[in-house]
Coordinates of C-alpha atoms (C1' of nucleotides) in Angstrom, one line a residue:
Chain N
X1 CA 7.7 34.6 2.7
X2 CA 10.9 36.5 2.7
X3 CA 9.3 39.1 5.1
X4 CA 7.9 36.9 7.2
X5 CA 11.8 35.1 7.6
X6 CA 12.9 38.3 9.6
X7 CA 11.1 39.0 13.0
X8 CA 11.9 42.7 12.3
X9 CA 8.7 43.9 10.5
X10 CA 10.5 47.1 9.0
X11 CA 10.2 47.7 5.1
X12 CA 13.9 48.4 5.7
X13 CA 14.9 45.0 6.8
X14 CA 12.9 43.4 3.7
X15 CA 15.2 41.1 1.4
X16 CA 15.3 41.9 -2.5
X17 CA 13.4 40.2 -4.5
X18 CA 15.0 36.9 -3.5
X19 CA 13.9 34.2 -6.3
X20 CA 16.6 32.1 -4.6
X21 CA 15.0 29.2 -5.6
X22 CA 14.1 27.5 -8.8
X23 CA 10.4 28.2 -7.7
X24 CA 8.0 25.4 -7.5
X25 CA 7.1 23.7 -10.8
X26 CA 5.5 20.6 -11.4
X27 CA 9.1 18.9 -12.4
X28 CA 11.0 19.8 -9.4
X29 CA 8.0 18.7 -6.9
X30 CA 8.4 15.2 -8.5
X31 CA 11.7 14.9 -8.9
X32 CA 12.0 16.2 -4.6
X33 CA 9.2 13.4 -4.1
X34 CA 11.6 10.5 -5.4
X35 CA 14.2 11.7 -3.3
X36 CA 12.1 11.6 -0.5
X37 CA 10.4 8.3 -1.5
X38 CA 13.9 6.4 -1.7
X39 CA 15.2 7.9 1.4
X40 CA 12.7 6.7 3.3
X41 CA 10.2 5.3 1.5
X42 CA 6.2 5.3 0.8
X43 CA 4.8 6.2 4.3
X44 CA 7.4 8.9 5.3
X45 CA 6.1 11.3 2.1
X46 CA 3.4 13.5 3.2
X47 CA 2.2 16.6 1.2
X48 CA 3.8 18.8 4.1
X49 CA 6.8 17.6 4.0
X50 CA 7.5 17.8 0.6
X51 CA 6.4 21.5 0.6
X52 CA 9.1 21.7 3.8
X53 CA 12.3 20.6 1.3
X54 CA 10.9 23.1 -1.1
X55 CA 10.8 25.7 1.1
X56 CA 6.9 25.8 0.5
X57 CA 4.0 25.7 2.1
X58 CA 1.9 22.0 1.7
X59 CA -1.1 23.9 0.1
X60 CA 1.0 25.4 -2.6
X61 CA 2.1 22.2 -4.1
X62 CA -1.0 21.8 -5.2
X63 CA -1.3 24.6 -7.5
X64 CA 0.8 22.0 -9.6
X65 CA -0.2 18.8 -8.5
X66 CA -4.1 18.0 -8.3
X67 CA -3.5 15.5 -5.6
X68 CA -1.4 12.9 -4.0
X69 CA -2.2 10.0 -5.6
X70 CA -1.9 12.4 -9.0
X71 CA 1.5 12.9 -7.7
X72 CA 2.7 9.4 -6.7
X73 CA 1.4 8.8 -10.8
X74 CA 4.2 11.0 -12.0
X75 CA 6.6 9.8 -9.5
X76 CA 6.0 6.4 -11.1
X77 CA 6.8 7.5 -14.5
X78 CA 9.1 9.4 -13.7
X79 CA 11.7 6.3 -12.0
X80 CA 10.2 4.5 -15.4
X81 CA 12.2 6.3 -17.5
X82 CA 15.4 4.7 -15.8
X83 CA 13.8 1.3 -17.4
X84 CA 16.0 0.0 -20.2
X85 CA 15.4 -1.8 -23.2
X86 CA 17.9 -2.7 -25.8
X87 CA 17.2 -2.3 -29.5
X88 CA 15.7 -4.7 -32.0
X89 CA 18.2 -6.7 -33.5
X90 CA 20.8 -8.2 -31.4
X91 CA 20.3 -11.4 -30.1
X92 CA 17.1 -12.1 -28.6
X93 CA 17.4 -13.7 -25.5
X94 CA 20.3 -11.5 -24.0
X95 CA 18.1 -8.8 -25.2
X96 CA 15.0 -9.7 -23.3
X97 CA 17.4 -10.9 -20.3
X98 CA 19.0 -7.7 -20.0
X99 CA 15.4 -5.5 -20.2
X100 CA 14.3 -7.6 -16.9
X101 CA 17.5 -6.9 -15.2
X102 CA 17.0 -3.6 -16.1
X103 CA 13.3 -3.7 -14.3
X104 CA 14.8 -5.7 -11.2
X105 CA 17.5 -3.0 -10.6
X106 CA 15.1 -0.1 -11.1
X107 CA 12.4 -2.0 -8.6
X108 CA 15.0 -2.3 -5.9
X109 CA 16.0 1.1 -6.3
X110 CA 13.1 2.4 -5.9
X111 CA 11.5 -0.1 -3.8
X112 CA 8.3 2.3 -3.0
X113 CA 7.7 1.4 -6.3
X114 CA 6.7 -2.3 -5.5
X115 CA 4.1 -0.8 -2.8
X116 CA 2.3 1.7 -5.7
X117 CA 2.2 -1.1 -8.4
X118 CA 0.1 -2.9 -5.9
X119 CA -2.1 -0.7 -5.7
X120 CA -2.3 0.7 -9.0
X121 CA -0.9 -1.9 -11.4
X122 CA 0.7 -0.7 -14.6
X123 CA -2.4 1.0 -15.9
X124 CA -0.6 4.4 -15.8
X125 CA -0.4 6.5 -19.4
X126 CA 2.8 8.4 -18.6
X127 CA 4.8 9.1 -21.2
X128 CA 8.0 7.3 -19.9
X129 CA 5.7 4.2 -19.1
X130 CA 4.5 3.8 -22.8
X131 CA 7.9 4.4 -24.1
X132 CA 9.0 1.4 -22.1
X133 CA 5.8 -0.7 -23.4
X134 CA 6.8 0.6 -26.8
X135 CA 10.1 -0.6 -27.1
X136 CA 9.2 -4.3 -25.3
X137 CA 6.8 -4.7 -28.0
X138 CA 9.2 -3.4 -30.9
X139 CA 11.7 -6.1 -29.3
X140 CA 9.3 -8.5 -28.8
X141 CA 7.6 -8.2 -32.6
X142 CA 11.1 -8.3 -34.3
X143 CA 12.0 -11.7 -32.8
X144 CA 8.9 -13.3 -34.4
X145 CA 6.5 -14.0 -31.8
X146 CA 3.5 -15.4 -32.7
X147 CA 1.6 -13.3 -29.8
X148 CA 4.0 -10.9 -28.8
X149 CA 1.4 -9.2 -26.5
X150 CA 1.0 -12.5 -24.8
X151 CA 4.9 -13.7 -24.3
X152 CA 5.4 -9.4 -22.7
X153 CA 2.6 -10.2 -20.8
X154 CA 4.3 -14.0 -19.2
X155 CA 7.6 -12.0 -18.8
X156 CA 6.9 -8.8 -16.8
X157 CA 4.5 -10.8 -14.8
X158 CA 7.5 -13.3 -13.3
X159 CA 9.6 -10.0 -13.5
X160 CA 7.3 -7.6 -11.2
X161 CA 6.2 -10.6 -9.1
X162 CA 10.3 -11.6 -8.3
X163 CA 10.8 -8.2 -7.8
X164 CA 8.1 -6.8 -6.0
X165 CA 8.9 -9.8 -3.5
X166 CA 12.8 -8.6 -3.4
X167 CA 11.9 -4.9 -2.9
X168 CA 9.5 -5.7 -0.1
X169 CA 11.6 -7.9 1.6
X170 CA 14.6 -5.4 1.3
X171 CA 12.0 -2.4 2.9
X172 CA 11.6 -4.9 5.7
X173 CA 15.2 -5.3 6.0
X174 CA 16.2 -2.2 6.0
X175 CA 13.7 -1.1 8.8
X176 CA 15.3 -3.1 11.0
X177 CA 18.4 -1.2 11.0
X178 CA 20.5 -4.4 10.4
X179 CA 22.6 -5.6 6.8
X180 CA 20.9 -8.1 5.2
X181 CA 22.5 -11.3 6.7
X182 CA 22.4 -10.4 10.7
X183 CA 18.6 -9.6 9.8
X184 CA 18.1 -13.1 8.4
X185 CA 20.1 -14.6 11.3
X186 CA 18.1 -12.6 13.7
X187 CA 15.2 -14.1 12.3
X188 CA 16.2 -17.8 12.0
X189 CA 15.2 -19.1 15.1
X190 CA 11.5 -17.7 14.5
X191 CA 11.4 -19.2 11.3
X192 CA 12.7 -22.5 12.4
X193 CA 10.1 -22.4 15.4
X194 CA 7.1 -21.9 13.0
X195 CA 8.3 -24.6 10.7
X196 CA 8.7 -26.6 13.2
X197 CA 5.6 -28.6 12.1
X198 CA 6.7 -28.9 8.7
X199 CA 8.8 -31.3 7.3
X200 CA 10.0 -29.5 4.0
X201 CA 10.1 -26.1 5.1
X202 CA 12.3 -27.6 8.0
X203 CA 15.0 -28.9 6.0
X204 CA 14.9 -25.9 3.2
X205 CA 14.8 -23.5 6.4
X206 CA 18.1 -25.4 7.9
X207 CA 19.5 -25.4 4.3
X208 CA 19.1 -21.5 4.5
X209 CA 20.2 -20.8 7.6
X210 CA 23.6 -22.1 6.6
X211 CA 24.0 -20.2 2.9
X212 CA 21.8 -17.2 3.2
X213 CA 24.0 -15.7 5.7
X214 CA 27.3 -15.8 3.8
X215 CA 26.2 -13.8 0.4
X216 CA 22.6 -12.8 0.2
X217 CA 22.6 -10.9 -2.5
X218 CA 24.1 -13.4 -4.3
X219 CA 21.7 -15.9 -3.9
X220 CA 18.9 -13.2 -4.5
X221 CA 20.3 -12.8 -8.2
X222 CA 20.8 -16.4 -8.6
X223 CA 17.1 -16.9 -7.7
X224 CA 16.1 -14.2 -9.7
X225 CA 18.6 -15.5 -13.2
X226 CA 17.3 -19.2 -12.3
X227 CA 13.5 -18.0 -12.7
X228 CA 14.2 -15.6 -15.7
X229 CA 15.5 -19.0 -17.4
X230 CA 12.9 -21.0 -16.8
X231 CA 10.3 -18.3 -18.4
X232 CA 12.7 -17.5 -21.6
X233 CA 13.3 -21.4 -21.6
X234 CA 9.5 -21.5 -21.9
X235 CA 8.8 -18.3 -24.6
X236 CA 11.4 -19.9 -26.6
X237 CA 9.7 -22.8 -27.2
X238 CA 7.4 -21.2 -28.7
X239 CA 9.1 -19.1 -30.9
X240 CA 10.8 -22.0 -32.3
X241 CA 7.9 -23.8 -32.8
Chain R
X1 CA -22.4 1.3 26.9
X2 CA -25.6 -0.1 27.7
X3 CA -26.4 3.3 30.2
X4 CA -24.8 5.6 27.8
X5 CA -27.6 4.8 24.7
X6 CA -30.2 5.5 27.1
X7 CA -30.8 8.8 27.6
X8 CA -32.1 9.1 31.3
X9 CA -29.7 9.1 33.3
X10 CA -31.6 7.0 35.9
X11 CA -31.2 3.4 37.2
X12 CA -34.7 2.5 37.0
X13 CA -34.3 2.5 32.9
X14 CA -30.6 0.7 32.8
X15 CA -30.7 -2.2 30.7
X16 CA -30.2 -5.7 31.8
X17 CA -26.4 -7.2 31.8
X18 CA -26.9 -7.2 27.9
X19 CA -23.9 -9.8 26.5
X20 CA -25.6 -9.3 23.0
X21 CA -22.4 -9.2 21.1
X22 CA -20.4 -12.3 20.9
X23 CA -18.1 -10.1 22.2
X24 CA -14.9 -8.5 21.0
X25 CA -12.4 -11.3 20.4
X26 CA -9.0 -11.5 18.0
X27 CA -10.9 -14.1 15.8
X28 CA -14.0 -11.6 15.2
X29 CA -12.0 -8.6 14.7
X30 CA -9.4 -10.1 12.1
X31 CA -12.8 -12.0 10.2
X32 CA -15.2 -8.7 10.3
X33 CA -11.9 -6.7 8.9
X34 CA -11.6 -9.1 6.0
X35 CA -15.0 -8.3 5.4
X36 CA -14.6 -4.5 5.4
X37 CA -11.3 -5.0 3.4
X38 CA -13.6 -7.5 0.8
X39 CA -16.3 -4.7 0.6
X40 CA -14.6 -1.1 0.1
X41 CA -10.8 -1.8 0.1
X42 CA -7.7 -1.4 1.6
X43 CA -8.0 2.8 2.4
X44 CA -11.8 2.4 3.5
X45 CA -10.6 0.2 6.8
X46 CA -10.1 2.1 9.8
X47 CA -9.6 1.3 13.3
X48 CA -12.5 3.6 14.5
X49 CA -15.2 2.2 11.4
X50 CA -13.9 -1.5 12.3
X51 CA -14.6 -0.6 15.6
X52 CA -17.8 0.6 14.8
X53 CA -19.2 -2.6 13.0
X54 CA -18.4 -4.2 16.3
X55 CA -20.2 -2.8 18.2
X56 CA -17.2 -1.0 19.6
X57 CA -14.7 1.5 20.6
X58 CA -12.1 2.3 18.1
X59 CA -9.8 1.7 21.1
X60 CA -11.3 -1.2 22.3
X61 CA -9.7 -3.1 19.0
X62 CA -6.0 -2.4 20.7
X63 CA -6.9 -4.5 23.6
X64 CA -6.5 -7.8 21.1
X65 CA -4.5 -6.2 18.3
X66 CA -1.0 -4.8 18.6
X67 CA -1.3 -2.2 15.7
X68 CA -2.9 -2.0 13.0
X69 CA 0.1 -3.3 10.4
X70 CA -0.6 -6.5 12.8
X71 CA -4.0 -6.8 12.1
X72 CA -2.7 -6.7 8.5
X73 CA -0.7 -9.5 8.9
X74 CA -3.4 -11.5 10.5
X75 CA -6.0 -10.5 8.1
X76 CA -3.3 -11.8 5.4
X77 CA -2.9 -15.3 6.9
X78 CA -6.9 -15.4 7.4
X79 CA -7.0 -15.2 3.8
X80 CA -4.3 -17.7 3.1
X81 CA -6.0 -20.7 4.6
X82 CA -8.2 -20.3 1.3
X83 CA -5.6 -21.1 -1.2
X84 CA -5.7 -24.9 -1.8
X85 CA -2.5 -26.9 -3.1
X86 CA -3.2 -30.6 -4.2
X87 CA -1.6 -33.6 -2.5
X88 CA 1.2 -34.8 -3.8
X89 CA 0.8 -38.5 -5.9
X90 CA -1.4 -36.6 -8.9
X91 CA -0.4 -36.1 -12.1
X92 CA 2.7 -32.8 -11.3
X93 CA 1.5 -30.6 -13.8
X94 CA -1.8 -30.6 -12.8
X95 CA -1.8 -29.9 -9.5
X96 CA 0.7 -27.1 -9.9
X97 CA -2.0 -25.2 -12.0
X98 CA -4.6 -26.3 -10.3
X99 CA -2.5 -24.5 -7.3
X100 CA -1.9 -21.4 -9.1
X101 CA -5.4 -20.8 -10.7
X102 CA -6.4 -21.3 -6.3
X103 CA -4.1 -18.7 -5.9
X104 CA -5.2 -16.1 -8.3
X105 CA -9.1 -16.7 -7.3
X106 CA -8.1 -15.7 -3.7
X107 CA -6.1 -12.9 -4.7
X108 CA -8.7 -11.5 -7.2
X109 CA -11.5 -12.4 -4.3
X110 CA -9.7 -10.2 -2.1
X111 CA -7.7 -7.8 -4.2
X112 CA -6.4 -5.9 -1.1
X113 CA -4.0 -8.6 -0.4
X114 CA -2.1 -7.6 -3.1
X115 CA -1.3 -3.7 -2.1
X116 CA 0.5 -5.6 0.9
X117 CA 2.0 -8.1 -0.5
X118 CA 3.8 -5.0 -2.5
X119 CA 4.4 -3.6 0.7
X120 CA 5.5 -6.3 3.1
X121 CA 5.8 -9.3 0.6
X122 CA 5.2 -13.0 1.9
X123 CA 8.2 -12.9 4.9
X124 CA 4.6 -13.0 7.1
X125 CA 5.1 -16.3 9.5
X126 CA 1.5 -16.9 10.1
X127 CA 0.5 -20.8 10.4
X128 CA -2.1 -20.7 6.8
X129 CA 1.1 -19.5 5.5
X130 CA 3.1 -21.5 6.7
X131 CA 1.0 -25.0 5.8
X132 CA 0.8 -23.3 2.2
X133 CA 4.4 -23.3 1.9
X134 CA 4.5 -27.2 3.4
X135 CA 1.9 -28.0 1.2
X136 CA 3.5 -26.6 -2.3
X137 CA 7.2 -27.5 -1.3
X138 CA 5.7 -31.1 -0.2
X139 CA 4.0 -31.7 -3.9
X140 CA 7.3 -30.2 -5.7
X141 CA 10.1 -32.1 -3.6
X142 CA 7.5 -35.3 -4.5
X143 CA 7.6 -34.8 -8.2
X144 CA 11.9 -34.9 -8.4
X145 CA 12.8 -31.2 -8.9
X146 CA 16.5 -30.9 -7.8
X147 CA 15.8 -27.5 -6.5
X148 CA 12.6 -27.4 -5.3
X149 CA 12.5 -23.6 -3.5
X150 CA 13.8 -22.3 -6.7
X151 CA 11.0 -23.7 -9.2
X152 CA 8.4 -22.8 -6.4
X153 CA 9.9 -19.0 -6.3
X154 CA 9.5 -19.1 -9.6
X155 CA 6.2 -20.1 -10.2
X156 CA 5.2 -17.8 -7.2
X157 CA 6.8 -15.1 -8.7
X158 CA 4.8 -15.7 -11.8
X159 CA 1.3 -16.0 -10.2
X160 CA 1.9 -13.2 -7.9
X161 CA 2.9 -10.6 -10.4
X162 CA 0.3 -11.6 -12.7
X163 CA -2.4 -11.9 -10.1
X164 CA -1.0 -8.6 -8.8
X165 CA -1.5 -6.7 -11.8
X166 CA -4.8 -8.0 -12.1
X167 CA -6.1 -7.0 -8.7
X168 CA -5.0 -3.7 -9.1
X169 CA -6.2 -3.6 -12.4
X170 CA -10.1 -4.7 -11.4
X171 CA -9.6 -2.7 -8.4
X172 CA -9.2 0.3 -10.8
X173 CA -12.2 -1.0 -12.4
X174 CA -14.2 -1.4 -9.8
X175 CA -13.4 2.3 -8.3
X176 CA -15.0 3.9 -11.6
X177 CA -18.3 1.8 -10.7
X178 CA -18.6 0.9 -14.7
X179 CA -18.2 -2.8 -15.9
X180 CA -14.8 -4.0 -17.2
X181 CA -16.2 -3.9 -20.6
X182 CA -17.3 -0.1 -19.8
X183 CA -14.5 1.1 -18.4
X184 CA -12.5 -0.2 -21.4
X185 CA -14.0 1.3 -23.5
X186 CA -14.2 4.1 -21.7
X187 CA -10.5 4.4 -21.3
X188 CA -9.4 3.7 -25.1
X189 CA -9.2 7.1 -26.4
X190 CA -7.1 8.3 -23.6
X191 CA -4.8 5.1 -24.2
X192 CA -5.1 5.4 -28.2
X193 CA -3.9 9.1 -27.6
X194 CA -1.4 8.3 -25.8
X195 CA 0.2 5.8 -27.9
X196 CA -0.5 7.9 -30.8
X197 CA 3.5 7.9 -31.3
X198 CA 4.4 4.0 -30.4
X199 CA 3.8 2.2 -33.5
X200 CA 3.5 -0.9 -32.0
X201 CA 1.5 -0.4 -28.9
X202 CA -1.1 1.5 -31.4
X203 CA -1.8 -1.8 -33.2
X204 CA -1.5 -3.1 -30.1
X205 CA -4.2 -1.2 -28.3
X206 CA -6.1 -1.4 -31.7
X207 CA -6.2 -5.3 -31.8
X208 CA -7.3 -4.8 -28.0
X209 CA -10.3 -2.5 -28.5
X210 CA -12.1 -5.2 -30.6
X211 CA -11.9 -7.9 -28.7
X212 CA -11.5 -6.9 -25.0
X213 CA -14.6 -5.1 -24.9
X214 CA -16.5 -8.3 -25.6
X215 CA -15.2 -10.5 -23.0
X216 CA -12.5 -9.4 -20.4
X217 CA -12.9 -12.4 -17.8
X218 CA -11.9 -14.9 -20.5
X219 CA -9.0 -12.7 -21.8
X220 CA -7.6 -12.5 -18.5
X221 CA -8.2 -16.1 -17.8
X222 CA -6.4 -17.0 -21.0
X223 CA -3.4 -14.4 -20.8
X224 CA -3.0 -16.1 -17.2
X225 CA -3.2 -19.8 -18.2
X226 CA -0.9 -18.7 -21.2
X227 CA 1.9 -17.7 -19.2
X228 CA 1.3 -20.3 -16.4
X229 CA 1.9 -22.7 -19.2
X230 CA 5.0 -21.2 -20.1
X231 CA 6.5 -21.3 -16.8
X232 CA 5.2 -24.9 -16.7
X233 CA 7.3 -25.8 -19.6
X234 CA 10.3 -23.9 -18.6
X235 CA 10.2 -25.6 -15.1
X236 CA 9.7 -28.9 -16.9
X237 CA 12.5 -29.1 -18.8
X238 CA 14.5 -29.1 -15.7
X239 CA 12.8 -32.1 -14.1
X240 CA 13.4 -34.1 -16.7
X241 CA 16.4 -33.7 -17.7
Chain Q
dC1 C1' -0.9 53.2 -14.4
dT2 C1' -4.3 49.7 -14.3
dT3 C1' -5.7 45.2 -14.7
dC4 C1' -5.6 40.4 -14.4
dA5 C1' -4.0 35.9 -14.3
dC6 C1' -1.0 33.2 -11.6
dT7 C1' 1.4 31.6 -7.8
dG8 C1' 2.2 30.9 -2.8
dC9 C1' 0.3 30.3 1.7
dG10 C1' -2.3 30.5 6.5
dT11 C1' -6.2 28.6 8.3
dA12 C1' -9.3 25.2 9.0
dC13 C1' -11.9 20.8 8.6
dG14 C1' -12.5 16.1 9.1
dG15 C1' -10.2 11.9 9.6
dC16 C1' -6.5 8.9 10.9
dG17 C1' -3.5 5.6 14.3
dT18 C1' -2.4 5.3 18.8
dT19 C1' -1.7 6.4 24.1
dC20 C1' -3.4 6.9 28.6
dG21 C1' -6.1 6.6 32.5
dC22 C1' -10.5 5.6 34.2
dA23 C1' -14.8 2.5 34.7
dT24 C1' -16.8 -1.8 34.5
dT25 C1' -17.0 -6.8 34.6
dC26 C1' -16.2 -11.2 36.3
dA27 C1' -13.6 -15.5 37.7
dG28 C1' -11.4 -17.4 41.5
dC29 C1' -10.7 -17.5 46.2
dG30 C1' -11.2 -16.7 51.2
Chain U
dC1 C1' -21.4 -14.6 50.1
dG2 C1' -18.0 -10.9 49.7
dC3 C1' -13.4 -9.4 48.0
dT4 C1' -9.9 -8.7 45.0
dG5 C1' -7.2 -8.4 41.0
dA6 C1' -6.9 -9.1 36.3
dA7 C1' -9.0 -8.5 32.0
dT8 C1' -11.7 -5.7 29.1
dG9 C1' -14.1 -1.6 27.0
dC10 C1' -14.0 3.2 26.2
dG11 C1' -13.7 8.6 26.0
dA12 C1' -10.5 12.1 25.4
dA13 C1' -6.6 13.8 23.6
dC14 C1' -2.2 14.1 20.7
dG15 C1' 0.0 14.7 16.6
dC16 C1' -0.2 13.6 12.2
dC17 C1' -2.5 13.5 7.5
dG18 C1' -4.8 15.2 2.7
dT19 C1' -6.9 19.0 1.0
dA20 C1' -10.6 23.2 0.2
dC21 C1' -10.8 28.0 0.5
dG22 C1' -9.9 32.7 0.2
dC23 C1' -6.6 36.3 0.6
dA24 C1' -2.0 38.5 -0.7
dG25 C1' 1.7 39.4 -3.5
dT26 C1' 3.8 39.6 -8.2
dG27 C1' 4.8 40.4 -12.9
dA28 C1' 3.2 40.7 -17.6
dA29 C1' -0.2 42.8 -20.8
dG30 C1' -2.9 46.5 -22.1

DNA sequence: CTTCACTGCGTACGGCGTTCGCATTCAGCG
DNA sequence: CGCTGAATGCGAACGCCGTACGCAGTGAAG
């Protein structure tokens, strides 16, 4: 590689033993492939690329990595170790309101995320992954739910599903090149057209058109706080019980 | 086409104006992709294999289809029309699960949908998505909810991420070519191994090694119509208050 | 000094989405 | 009936992609 850098093929003009580089290892492909996959998300990784930022061939990634899908795996556990839960022990639900807040934030950082838990799901073994299960369920058991499996379960399922939504719809956004609010005024008048036909989505489209360009991101965590309610409104009812 | 799959290149042998296809039309190409999407997933449709069910050019698809991400979309809102929401009048609570078990049949009938829902979410504008949305935020604006949108994102959010996770989950499944049962129990040491150190996701997975194995379907079917029911209550307590 | 495991990489294969220009078909019109 | 122009199908080609394979260099072990 180093020879091959300099068109002069003398042994003279050789470099020295250049490991300028931290070499390739299985940590640093990973950690290059989450840069890559938040800059510019799921489609614009490709094996040769990532070999390009590490000054590497493709091909040799793969004497770490046994494939892509392998790799994407580790990419996924490796954003899940950004996942916070608080400790057993405090108050419940500011606990359990604060670990999906935690989730949200991570998902829309990462939104490429969103796209692999589509396809995959959350039946990865990763270390960082299980850590996370572990401490929902040590959270979850000390409060004293009666199926602690079951109220996790009702939880990350309105969590993912609100923000799997979000990040998708921010990945749309931000392909357009636009902020947030020009892009939803941009696409007003489409929206309007096709709800032409339909009373109620009328009226809530009109109602949207007025707030939704002022602070989006406001109203995207009120939306997301009003639904986390409702489900913790709902667990607690049966922990009470 | 017709002078091509004969091999003598004579005009004696050409076939008669053959229209033996129902030719190529938007409507056929969206309903056979469905169909490929149904059968092998998401990665198995091509342009060039759709193509070649028809009867056709991998080209000849652009001539109705913008791109492929559009034929996406159009597959998306083919699928929509099949998720039923009741009239308002009924009994609320009834209708809203009878709307979100509709929901999570279609999505496990076609688990494709939900890789792009993760990637492009539900900002699609097609007309079956469209009349879904009339149809749920008719039957919630009916039933007195003082927000409407936000107890429908809600619930959405709640039937998409678990119907997401499930899709990808029997998607998974599926891909090994075992049954559910199988696969499970095929896939506990791995998972036992891995939460050697997690005390409570050990009992967990313990507790879920008995009974999962017997009867998966009904599992799933009661973690979903557990959590549905919490997100019921939760949203109830703000209609009648 | 030899050996050998390990790492990197150039090449190549088959497949992908999509563009482009040509060939064919056919409805509508003179 | 003949002509024309638009609509449709298609083959070839471009530039990507993931990845299998075998060779070359390197550094530690013997």
């Amino acid at each position: 590689m180093a020879a091959k850098a300099n068109p002069v093929p003398s042994v003279w003009a050789r470099e020295q033993s250049t490991p300028d580089q931290p070499a390739l290892s299985r940590a640093a492909i990973v950690r290059e492939a989450v840069v890559m996959l938040d800059a510019d998300g799921i489609e614009a990784l490709s094996m040769r690329k990532l070999g390009a930022r590490l000054n590497a061939g493709a091909t040799s990634l793969y004497r770490h990595v046994a494939t892509k899908d392998e790799l994407m795996e580790l990419a996924v556990d490796e954003v899940a170790a950004e996942i916070t839960v608080p400790a057993p022990g405090g108050p419940w639900r500011e606990a359990a309101t604060e670990a999906a807040a935690s989730f949200r934030a991570t998902a829309l950082r990462h939104p490429w995320l969103s796209s692999v838990l589509g396809q995959a799901g959350l039946a990865y073994l990763g270390p960082n992954l299980m850590a996370y299960s572990e401490r929902l369920a040590a959270l979850f058991a000390a409060t004293g739910f009666p199926e602690p499996s079951r109220a996790i379960d009702t939880l990350l399922s309105y969590v993912i599903g609100m923000s799997t939504t979000e990040a998708a719809w921010l990945t749309t956004v931000a392909r357009s090149g636009d902020t947030e609010a020009a892009f939803i005024a941009r696409l007003m008048p489409a929206a309007q057209q096709a709800a032409a036909d339909h009373d109620h989505l009328a009226s809530a489209y009109a109602d949207a058109a007025v707030t939704a360009t002022v602070d989006p991101v406001a109203i995207r965590d009120a939306k997301f706080s009003y639904g986390l309610d409702v489900v913790l409104d709902g667990l607690e009812m049966r922990l009470t019980r």
